[in-house]
Amino acid sequence: MRRKLVAGNWKMHGGLSANEALVRSMQARLTDAVACALCVPFPYLAQMSGLVGGTSIALGAQSISEHDSGAYTGEVSGGMLKEFGCEYVIVGHSERRAMFAEGDARVAAKFAAALRHGLTPILCVGETLAERESGETETVIARQIDAVIENSGVGTLGKAVLAYEPVWAIGTGRTATPDQAQQVHAFLRGRVAALDATLANGLMILYGGSVKASNAAEMFAMADVDGGLIGGASLVADDFLAICHAATRQ
Ligand code: PEP
């Protein structure tokens, strides 16, 4: 059975004193039974690596440059993330795809950059509401994952985590039903299985989109849902812990 992972995405939230209080409150009550990570804004990586070092919380970033160094003002490389203790990095989040012109090719290049630096990419895929309503969900998801497979090879997915995040469920309070999530997760796993069945069997596929303490357990009970990528609820210790505990009960 695959171990569950619960990863928090703080997005552009946080503050030095609030971060410390939040993480200390989480640490005091977390168990090792579930793998857990927090993906925080770049400026807080130094503080967070001090706070989570030696604990069961792994550190992650929310984006990465596809380049290793050079004249790319404002960008942050994988080498820099690694120096600050990052293990994970989110790539292809729908907010980056929609607001920062990150198309499939760029996401694939960022995925490759993460691997070059020994980081585990959390590769996000997901359809918009219009795409779902016009029956294009699987076409969109296939296009997004195929771009990465074509660029890096299917074997590299063994060093990555996938996250299915329907765009219409992110930060909207409208979560996918467990059956809707399971259907897409099974589709993703099947697509990878067609190329490498063993790898697909071990592939971790998280669900993200308005996961809360109240809906986490039923989501995590689905056969192909291996944990969650949690936005808003990762900013509240009690909520994040309840979601982690829901994952340990599966
Ligand atoms: C996210 O930011 O990846 C996310 C899933 O957000 P939320 O949980 O707030 O919907």
PDB file of C-alpha atoms and ligand atoms in Angstrom:
ATOM      1  CA  MET A   1       0.000   0.000   0.000  1.00  0.00           C
ATOM      2  CA  ARG A   2       1.235   3.503  -0.853  1.00  0.00           C
ATOM      3  CA  ARG A   3       2.010   5.769   2.087  1.00  0.00           C
ATOM      4  CA  LYS A   4      -0.044   8.958   2.159  1.00  0.00           C
ATOM      5  CA  LEU A   5       1.404  12.450   1.777  1.00  0.00           C
ATOM      6  CA  VAL A   6      -0.252  15.659   2.907  1.00  0.00           C
ATOM      7  CA  ALA A   7       1.427  18.764   1.474  1.00  0.00           C
ATOM      8  CA  GLY A   8       0.448  22.301   2.385  1.00  0.00           C
ATOM      9  CA  ASN A   9       0.637  25.142  -0.124  1.00  0.00           C
ATOM     10  CA  TRP A  10       0.767  28.426   1.748  1.00  0.00           C
ATOM     11  CA  LYS A  11       0.585  30.412  -1.493  1.00  0.00           C
ATOM     12  CA  MET A  12       1.479  34.086  -0.860  1.00  0.00           C
ATOM     13  CA  HIS A  13       0.632  34.009   2.834  1.00  0.00           C
ATOM     14  CA  GLY A  14       2.723  34.081   5.981  1.00  0.00           C
ATOM     15  CA  GLY A  15       4.796  36.276   8.234  1.00  0.00           C
ATOM     16  CA  LEU A  16       7.808  35.532  10.419  1.00  0.00           C
ATOM     17  CA  SER A  17       6.019  35.357  13.746  1.00  0.00           C
ATOM     18  CA  ALA A  18       2.852  33.760  12.380  1.00  0.00           C
ATOM     19  CA  ASN A  19       4.901  31.056  10.619  1.00  0.00           C
ATOM     20  CA  GLU A  20       6.710  30.135  13.795  1.00  0.00           C
ATOM     21  CA  ALA A  21       3.527  29.887  15.839  1.00  0.00           C
ATOM     22  CA  LEU A  22       1.820  27.830  13.136  1.00  0.00           C
ATOM     23  CA  VAL A  23       4.653  25.352  12.681  1.00  0.00           C
ATOM     24  CA  ARG A  24       5.279  24.904  16.412  1.00  0.00           C
ATOM     25  CA  SER A  25       1.611  24.210  16.936  1.00  0.00           C
ATOM     26  CA  MET A  26       1.620  21.617  14.141  1.00  0.00           C
ATOM     27  CA  GLN A  27       4.835  19.944  15.305  1.00  0.00           C
ATOM     28  CA  ALA A  28       3.595  19.387  18.812  1.00  0.00           C
ATOM     29  CA  ARG A  29       0.736  17.230  17.539  1.00  0.00           C
ATOM     30  CA  LEU A  30       1.933  15.586  14.307  1.00  0.00           C
ATOM     31  CA  THR A  31       2.582  11.872  14.130  1.00  0.00           C
ATOM     32  CA  ASP A  32       5.067  10.150  11.830  1.00  0.00           C
ATOM     33  CA  ALA A  33       2.314   7.969  10.380  1.00  0.00           C
ATOM     34  CA  VAL A  34       1.740  10.340   7.490  1.00  0.00           C
ATOM     35  CA  ALA A  35       4.357  12.118   5.408  1.00  0.00           C
ATOM     36  CA  CYS A  36       3.785  15.824   5.541  1.00  0.00           C
ATOM     37  CA  ALA A  37       5.313  18.826   3.765  1.00  0.00           C
ATOM     38  CA  LEU A  38       4.848  22.582   3.740  1.00  0.00           C
ATOM     39  CA  CYS A  39       5.460  24.553   0.534  1.00  0.00           C
ATOM     40  CA  VAL A  40       6.138  28.105   1.618  1.00  0.00           C
ATOM     41  CA  PRO A  41       6.999  31.430  -0.075  1.00  0.00           C
ATOM     42  CA  PHE A  42      10.696  31.788  -1.003  1.00  0.00           C
ATOM     43  CA  PRO A  43      11.603  34.401   1.641  1.00  0.00           C
ATOM     44  CA  TYR A  44      10.535  32.066   4.435  1.00  0.00           C
ATOM     45  CA  LEU A  45      12.620  29.073   3.367  1.00  0.00           C
ATOM     46  CA  ALA A  46      15.532  29.988   5.639  1.00  0.00           C
ATOM     47  CA  GLN A  47      13.300  30.433   8.658  1.00  0.00           C
ATOM     48  CA  MET A  48      11.332  27.302   7.870  1.00  0.00           C
ATOM     49  CA  SER A  49      14.358  25.103   7.323  1.00  0.00           C
ATOM     50  CA  GLY A  50      15.404  26.011  10.867  1.00  0.00           C
ATOM     51  CA  LEU A  51      11.935  25.301  12.228  1.00  0.00           C
ATOM     52  CA  VAL A  52      11.214  21.999  10.493  1.00  0.00           C
ATOM     53  CA  GLY A  53      14.759  20.574  10.425  1.00  0.00           C
ATOM     54  CA  GLY A  54      14.852  17.243  12.252  1.00  0.00           C
ATOM     55  CA  THR A  55      11.053  16.993  12.428  1.00  0.00           C
ATOM     56  CA  SER A  56       8.591  14.966  10.373  1.00  0.00           C
ATOM     57  CA  ILE A  57       7.640  18.037   8.328  1.00  0.00           C
ATOM     58  CA  ALA A  58       9.463  18.288   4.993  1.00  0.00           C
ATOM     59  CA  LEU A  59      10.063  21.624   3.344  1.00  0.00           C
ATOM     60  CA  GLY A  60       8.923  22.606  -0.125  1.00  0.00           C
ATOM     61  CA  ALA A  61       8.816  25.594  -2.452  1.00  0.00           C
ATOM     62  CA  GLN A  62       5.994  26.705  -4.709  1.00  0.00           C
ATOM     63  CA  SER A  63       7.908  27.283  -7.924  1.00  0.00           C
ATOM     64  CA  ILE A  64      11.324  26.819  -9.505  1.00  0.00           C
ATOM     65  CA  SER A  65      13.139  28.326 -12.455  1.00  0.00           C
ATOM     66  CA  GLU A  66      13.739  26.023 -15.389  1.00  0.00           C
ATOM     67  CA  HIS A  67      17.230  27.561 -15.543  1.00  0.00           C
ATOM     68  CA  ASP A  68      20.090  26.742 -13.193  1.00  0.00           C
ATOM     69  CA  SER A  69      21.588  30.263 -13.045  1.00  0.00           C
ATOM     70  CA  GLY A  70      21.920  33.383 -15.134  1.00  0.00           C
ATOM     71  CA  ALA A  71      20.216  36.645 -16.010  1.00  0.00           C
ATOM     72  CA  TYR A  72      16.693  35.727 -14.933  1.00  0.00           C
ATOM     73  CA  THR A  73      15.719  38.541 -12.607  1.00  0.00           C
ATOM     74  CA  GLY A  74      13.310  37.478  -9.910  1.00  0.00           C
ATOM     75  CA  GLU A  75      13.729  33.762 -10.495  1.00  0.00           C
ATOM     76  CA  VAL A  76      14.916  31.136  -8.013  1.00  0.00           C
ATOM     77  CA  SER A  77      16.888  28.067  -9.094  1.00  0.00           C
ATOM     78  CA  GLY A  78      16.687  24.485  -7.904  1.00  0.00           C
ATOM     79  CA  GLY A  79      20.200  24.743  -6.492  1.00  0.00           C
ATOM     80  CA  MET A  80      19.096  27.635  -4.291  1.00  0.00           C
ATOM     81  CA  LEU A  81      16.044  25.718  -3.080  1.00  0.00           C
ATOM     82  CA  LYS A  82      18.219  22.751  -2.246  1.00  0.00           C
ATOM     83  CA  GLU A  83      20.611  24.922  -0.225  1.00  0.00           C
ATOM     84  CA  PHE A  84      17.713  25.927   1.982  1.00  0.00           C
ATOM     85  CA  GLY A  85      16.665  22.365   2.710  1.00  0.00           C
ATOM     86  CA  CYS A  86      13.818  21.975   0.234  1.00  0.00           C
ATOM     87  CA  GLU A  87      12.769  18.431  -0.600  1.00  0.00           C
ATOM     88  CA  TYR A  88       9.688  19.252  -2.670  1.00  0.00           C
ATOM     89  CA  VAL A  89       8.705  21.875  -5.201  1.00  0.00           C
ATOM     90  CA  ILE A  90       5.293  22.451  -6.734  1.00  0.00           C
ATOM     91  CA  VAL A  91       5.343  22.718 -10.527  1.00  0.00           C
ATOM     92  CA  GLY A  92       2.441  23.470 -12.833  1.00  0.00           C
ATOM     93  CA  HIS A  93       0.086  24.845 -10.188  1.00  0.00           C
ATOM     94  CA  SER A  94      -2.965  26.199 -12.000  1.00  0.00           C
ATOM     95  CA  GLU A  95      -2.365  29.684 -10.593  1.00  0.00           C
ATOM     96  CA  ARG A  96       1.091  29.679 -12.226  1.00  0.00           C
ATOM     97  CA  ARG A  97      -0.305  28.242 -15.451  1.00  0.00           C
ATOM     98  CA  ALA A  98      -3.077  30.848 -15.612  1.00  0.00           C
ATOM     99  CA  MET A  99      -1.421  33.974 -14.188  1.00  0.00           C
ATOM    100  CA  PHE A 100       2.258  33.543 -15.030  1.00  0.00           C
ATOM    101  CA  ALA A 101       2.067  32.109 -18.542  1.00  0.00           C
ATOM    102  CA  GLU A 102       3.401  28.704 -17.580  1.00  0.00           C
ATOM    103  CA  GLY A 103       2.336  26.429 -20.416  1.00  0.00           C
ATOM    104  CA  ASP A 104       2.929  22.693 -20.689  1.00  0.00           C
ATOM    105  CA  ALA A 105       6.423  23.032 -22.183  1.00  0.00           C
ATOM    106  CA  ARG A 106       7.569  25.393 -19.451  1.00  0.00           C
ATOM    107  CA  VAL A 107       6.082  23.191 -16.739  1.00  0.00           C
ATOM    108  CA  ALA A 108       7.922  20.222 -18.253  1.00  0.00           C
ATOM    109  CA  ALA A 109      11.183  22.207 -18.188  1.00  0.00           C
ATOM    110  CA  LYS A 110      10.612  23.134 -14.532  1.00  0.00           C
ATOM    111  CA  PHE A 111       9.892  19.500 -13.694  1.00  0.00           C
ATOM    112  CA  ALA A 112      13.224  18.545 -15.281  1.00  0.00           C
ATOM    113  CA  ALA A 113      15.011  21.318 -13.362  1.00  0.00           C
ATOM    114  CA  ALA A 114      13.601  20.035 -10.065  1.00  0.00           C
ATOM    115  CA  LEU A 115      14.932  16.549 -10.774  1.00  0.00           C
ATOM    116  CA  ARG A 116      18.348  17.896 -11.808  1.00  0.00           C
ATOM    117  CA  HIS A 117      18.662  19.362  -8.327  1.00  0.00           C
ATOM    118  CA  GLY A 118      17.419  16.345  -6.408  1.00  0.00           C
ATOM    119  CA  LEU A 119      14.064  17.921  -5.574  1.00  0.00           C
ATOM    120  CA  THR A 120      10.794  16.001  -5.734  1.00  0.00           C
ATOM    121  CA  PRO A 121       8.437  17.832  -8.071  1.00  0.00           C
ATOM    122  CA  ILE A 122       4.772  17.897  -7.099  1.00  0.00           C
ATOM    123  CA  LEU A 123       3.356  18.093 -10.613  1.00  0.00           C
ATOM    124  CA  CYS A 124      -0.111  19.657 -10.677  1.00  0.00           C
ATOM    125  CA  VAL A 125      -2.603  18.897 -13.415  1.00  0.00           C
ATOM    126  CA  GLY A 126      -6.244  19.856 -13.665  1.00  0.00           C
ATOM    127  CA  GLU A 127      -9.022  21.103 -15.865  1.00  0.00           C
ATOM    128  CA  THR A 128     -11.034  24.322 -15.740  1.00  0.00           C
ATOM    129  CA  LEU A 129     -14.781  24.277 -15.201  1.00  0.00           C
ATOM    130  CA  ALA A 130     -15.398  25.047 -18.888  1.00  0.00           C
ATOM    131  CA  GLU A 131     -13.161  22.141 -19.885  1.00  0.00           C
ATOM    132  CA  ARG A 132     -14.992  19.768 -17.531  1.00  0.00           C
ATOM    133  CA  GLU A 133     -18.376  20.913 -18.731  1.00  0.00           C
ATOM    134  CA  SER A 134     -17.405  20.367 -22.346  1.00  0.00           C
ATOM    135  CA  GLY A 135     -16.189  16.843 -21.581  1.00  0.00           C
ATOM    136  CA  GLU A 136     -12.505  17.631 -22.054  1.00  0.00           C
ATOM    137  CA  THR A 137     -11.207  16.672 -18.603  1.00  0.00           C
ATOM    138  CA  GLU A 138      -9.235  13.605 -19.701  1.00  0.00           C
ATOM    139  CA  THR A 139      -7.889  15.301 -22.832  1.00  0.00           C
ATOM    140  CA  VAL A 140      -6.524  18.192 -20.771  1.00  0.00           C
ATOM    141  CA  ILE A 141      -5.040  15.996 -18.050  1.00  0.00           C
ATOM    142  CA  ALA A 142      -3.456  13.698 -20.649  1.00  0.00           C
ATOM    143  CA  ARG A 143      -1.920  16.668 -22.476  1.00  0.00           C
ATOM    144  CA  GLN A 144      -0.480  18.055 -19.227  1.00  0.00           C
ATOM    145  CA  ILE A 145       1.112  14.808 -18.083  1.00  0.00           C
ATOM    146  CA  ASP A 146       2.248  13.744 -21.544  1.00  0.00           C
ATOM    147  CA  ALA A 147       4.255  16.970 -21.902  1.00  0.00           C
ATOM    148  CA  VAL A 148       6.321  15.931 -18.892  1.00  0.00           C
ATOM    149  CA  ILE A 149       6.651  12.299 -19.970  1.00  0.00           C
ATOM    150  CA  GLU A 150       7.771  13.326 -23.460  1.00  0.00           C
ATOM    151  CA  ASN A 151      10.361  15.732 -22.074  1.00  0.00           C
ATOM    152  CA  SER A 152      11.784  13.701 -19.189  1.00  0.00           C
ATOM    153  CA  GLY A 153      10.698  10.095 -19.794  1.00  0.00           C
ATOM    154  CA  VAL A 154       8.109   8.102 -17.879  1.00  0.00           C
ATOM    155  CA  GLY A 155      10.759   6.755 -15.480  1.00  0.00           C
ATOM    156  CA  THR A 156      11.196  10.191 -13.936  1.00  0.00           C
ATOM    157  CA  LEU A 157       7.664  10.024 -12.548  1.00  0.00           C
ATOM    158  CA  GLY A 158       9.104   7.538 -10.064  1.00  0.00           C
ATOM    159  CA  LYS A 159      10.879  10.487  -8.453  1.00  0.00           C
ATOM    160  CA  ALA A 160       7.841  12.752  -8.485  1.00  0.00           C
ATOM    161  CA  VAL A 161       4.431  13.191  -6.946  1.00  0.00           C
ATOM    162  CA  LEU A 162       1.344  14.028  -9.020  1.00  0.00           C
ATOM    163  CA  ALA A 163      -1.455  16.262  -7.822  1.00  0.00           C
ATOM    164  CA  TYR A 164      -4.853  16.358  -9.481  1.00  0.00           C
ATOM    165  CA  GLU A 165      -6.229  19.815  -8.831  1.00  0.00           C
ATOM    166  CA  PRO A 166      -9.406  20.694 -10.706  1.00  0.00           C
ATOM    167  CA  VAL A 167      -9.120  24.448 -11.228  1.00  0.00           C
ATOM    168  CA  TRP A 168     -12.776  24.958 -10.326  1.00  0.00           C
ATOM    169  CA  ALA A 169     -12.172  23.467  -6.871  1.00  0.00           C
ATOM    170  CA  ILE A 170      -9.115  25.505  -5.844  1.00  0.00           C
ATOM    171  CA  GLY A 171      -9.899  28.080  -3.186  1.00  0.00           C
ATOM    172  CA  THR A 172     -13.566  28.014  -4.148  1.00  0.00           C
ATOM    173  CA  GLY A 173     -14.948  25.896  -1.325  1.00  0.00           C
ATOM    174  CA  ARG A 174     -16.349  23.623  -4.046  1.00  0.00           C
ATOM    175  CA  THR A 175     -14.494  20.344  -3.788  1.00  0.00           C
ATOM    176  CA  ALA A 176     -14.667  17.514  -6.312  1.00  0.00           C
ATOM    177  CA  THR A 177     -16.685  14.575  -5.087  1.00  0.00           C
ATOM    178  CA  PRO A 178     -14.580  11.578  -4.063  1.00  0.00           C
ATOM    179  CA  ASP A 179     -15.917   9.735  -7.128  1.00  0.00           C
ATOM    180  CA  GLN A 180     -14.930  12.570  -9.478  1.00  0.00           C
ATOM    181  CA  ALA A 181     -11.437  12.634  -7.981  1.00  0.00           C
ATOM    182  CA  GLN A 182     -11.107   8.845  -8.094  1.00  0.00           C
ATOM    183  CA  GLN A 183     -12.098   8.791 -11.752  1.00  0.00           C
ATOM    184  CA  VAL A 184      -9.349  11.228 -12.752  1.00  0.00           C
ATOM    185  CA  HIS A 185      -6.749   9.651 -10.447  1.00  0.00           C
ATOM    186  CA  ALA A 186      -7.483   6.235 -11.974  1.00  0.00           C
ATOM    187  CA  PHE A 187      -7.207   7.757 -15.450  1.00  0.00           C
ATOM    188  CA  LEU A 188      -3.812   9.256 -14.575  1.00  0.00           C
ATOM    189  CA  ARG A 189      -2.542   6.034 -13.072  1.00  0.00           C
ATOM    190  CA  GLY A 190      -3.800   4.100 -16.074  1.00  0.00           C
ATOM    191  CA  ARG A 191      -2.060   6.424 -18.502  1.00  0.00           C
ATOM    192  CA  VAL A 192       1.245   5.904 -16.698  1.00  0.00           C
ATOM    193  CA  ALA A 193       0.568   2.145 -16.341  1.00  0.00           C
ATOM    194  CA  ALA A 194       0.307   1.831 -20.099  1.00  0.00           C
ATOM    195  CA  LEU A 195       3.999   2.796 -20.186  1.00  0.00           C
ATOM    196  CA  ASP A 196       5.228   1.317 -16.897  1.00  0.00           C
ATOM    197  CA  ALA A 197       2.828  -0.674 -14.748  1.00  0.00           C
ATOM    198  CA  THR A 198       5.157  -1.096 -11.764  1.00  0.00           C
ATOM    199  CA  LEU A 199       5.930   2.582 -11.601  1.00  0.00           C
ATOM    200  CA  ALA A 200       2.236   3.472 -11.901  1.00  0.00           C
ATOM    201  CA  ASN A 201       1.400   1.190  -8.998  1.00  0.00           C
ATOM    202  CA  GLY A 202       3.769   3.060  -6.699  1.00  0.00           C
ATOM    203  CA  LEU A 203       2.975   6.537  -8.035  1.00  0.00           C
ATOM    204  CA  MET A 204       1.654   8.947  -5.432  1.00  0.00           C
ATOM    205  CA  ILE A 205      -1.297  10.985  -6.711  1.00  0.00           C
ATOM    206  CA  LEU A 206      -2.585  13.714  -4.393  1.00  0.00           C
ATOM    207  CA  TYR A 207      -5.937  15.451  -4.675  1.00  0.00           C
ATOM    208  CA  GLY A 208      -6.109  19.224  -4.204  1.00  0.00           C
ATOM    209  CA  GLY A 209      -9.010  21.625  -4.224  1.00  0.00           C
ATOM    210  CA  SER A 210     -10.851  22.808  -1.127  1.00  0.00           C
ATOM    211  CA  VAL A 211      -9.826  19.831   1.022  1.00  0.00           C
ATOM    212  CA  LYS A 212     -10.982  20.453   4.587  1.00  0.00           C
ATOM    213  CA  ALA A 213     -11.084  18.513   7.816  1.00  0.00           C
ATOM    214  CA  SER A 214     -14.707  17.659   7.033  1.00  0.00           C
ATOM    215  CA  ASN A 215     -14.133  16.081   3.602  1.00  0.00           C
ATOM    216  CA  ALA A 216     -10.562  14.735   3.832  1.00  0.00           C
ATOM    217  CA  ALA A 217     -11.346  11.265   5.168  1.00  0.00           C
ATOM    218  CA  GLU A 218     -13.823  10.354   2.410  1.00  0.00           C
ATOM    219  CA  MET A 219     -11.435  11.694  -0.233  1.00  0.00           C
ATOM    220  CA  PHE A 220      -8.431   9.806   1.147  1.00  0.00           C
ATOM    221  CA  ALA A 221     -10.487   6.602   1.322  1.00  0.00           C
ATOM    222  CA  MET A 222     -10.580   6.410  -2.491  1.00  0.00           C
ATOM    223  CA  ALA A 223      -8.314   3.728  -3.953  1.00  0.00           C
ATOM    224  CA  ASP A 224      -6.189   6.038  -6.091  1.00  0.00           C
ATOM    225  CA  VAL A 225      -6.082   9.093  -3.819  1.00  0.00           C
ATOM    226  CA  ASP A 226      -2.771   9.058  -1.969  1.00  0.00           C
ATOM    227  CA  GLY A 227      -3.110  12.219   0.052  1.00  0.00           C
ATOM    228  CA  GLY A 228      -3.742  15.886  -0.507  1.00  0.00           C
ATOM    229  CA  LEU A 229      -2.317  19.186  -1.639  1.00  0.00           C
ATOM    230  CA  ILE A 230      -3.869  21.624   0.758  1.00  0.00           C
ATOM    231  CA  GLY A 231      -4.097  25.388   0.253  1.00  0.00           C
ATOM    232  CA  GLY A 232      -6.237  27.418   2.650  1.00  0.00           C
ATOM    233  CA  ALA A 233      -6.505  24.730   5.318  1.00  0.00           C
ATOM    234  CA  SER A 234      -2.713  24.466   5.611  1.00  0.00           C
ATOM    235  CA  LEU A 235      -2.667  27.929   7.164  1.00  0.00           C
ATOM    236  CA  VAL A 236      -4.645  26.810  10.214  1.00  0.00           C
ATOM    237  CA  ALA A 237      -2.853  24.314  12.472  1.00  0.00           C
ATOM    238  CA  ASP A 238      -5.990  22.550  13.698  1.00  0.00           C
ATOM    239  CA  ASP A 239      -7.355  22.134  10.171  1.00  0.00           C
ATOM    240  CA  PHE A 240      -4.080  20.895   8.687  1.00  0.00           C
ATOM    241  CA  LEU A 241      -3.583  18.456  11.554  1.00  0.00           C
ATOM    242  CA  ALA A 242      -7.110  17.117  11.192  1.00  0.00           C
ATOM    243  CA  ILE A 243      -6.427  16.501   7.489  1.00  0.00           C
ATOM    244  CA  CYS A 244      -3.138  14.742   8.340  1.00  0.00           C
ATOM    245  CA  HIS A 245      -4.935  12.593  10.868  1.00  0.00           C
ATOM    246  CA  ALA A 246      -7.618  11.728   8.307  1.00  0.00           C
ATOM    247  CA  ALA A 247      -4.784  10.463   6.089  1.00  0.00           C
ATOM    248  CA  THR A 248      -3.335   8.281   8.848  1.00  0.00           C
ATOM    249  CA  ARG A 249      -6.667   6.534   9.388  1.00  0.00           C
ATOM    250  CA  GLN A 250      -6.800   5.150   5.825  1.00  0.00           C
TER     251      GLN A 250
HETATM  252  C1  PEP B   1      -3.963  24.785  -3.742  1.00  0.00           C
HETATM  253  O1  PEP B   1      -3.597  25.935  -3.597  1.00  0.00           O
HETATM  254  O2  PEP B   1      -3.235  23.990  -4.337  1.00  0.00           O
HETATM  255  C2  PEP B   1      -5.260  24.389  -3.185  1.00  0.00           C
HETATM  256  C3  PEP B   1      -5.668  23.165  -3.370  1.00  0.00           C
HETATM  257  O3  PEP B   1      -5.948  25.353  -2.518  1.00  0.00           O
HETATM  258  P1  PEP B   1      -7.275  25.137  -1.604  1.00  0.00           P
HETATM  259  O4  PEP B   1      -7.035  23.929  -0.742  1.00  0.00           O
HETATM  260  O5  PEP B   1      -7.397  26.393  -0.819  1.00  0.00           O
HETATM  261  O6  PEP B   1      -8.408  24.919  -2.550  1.00  0.00           O
END
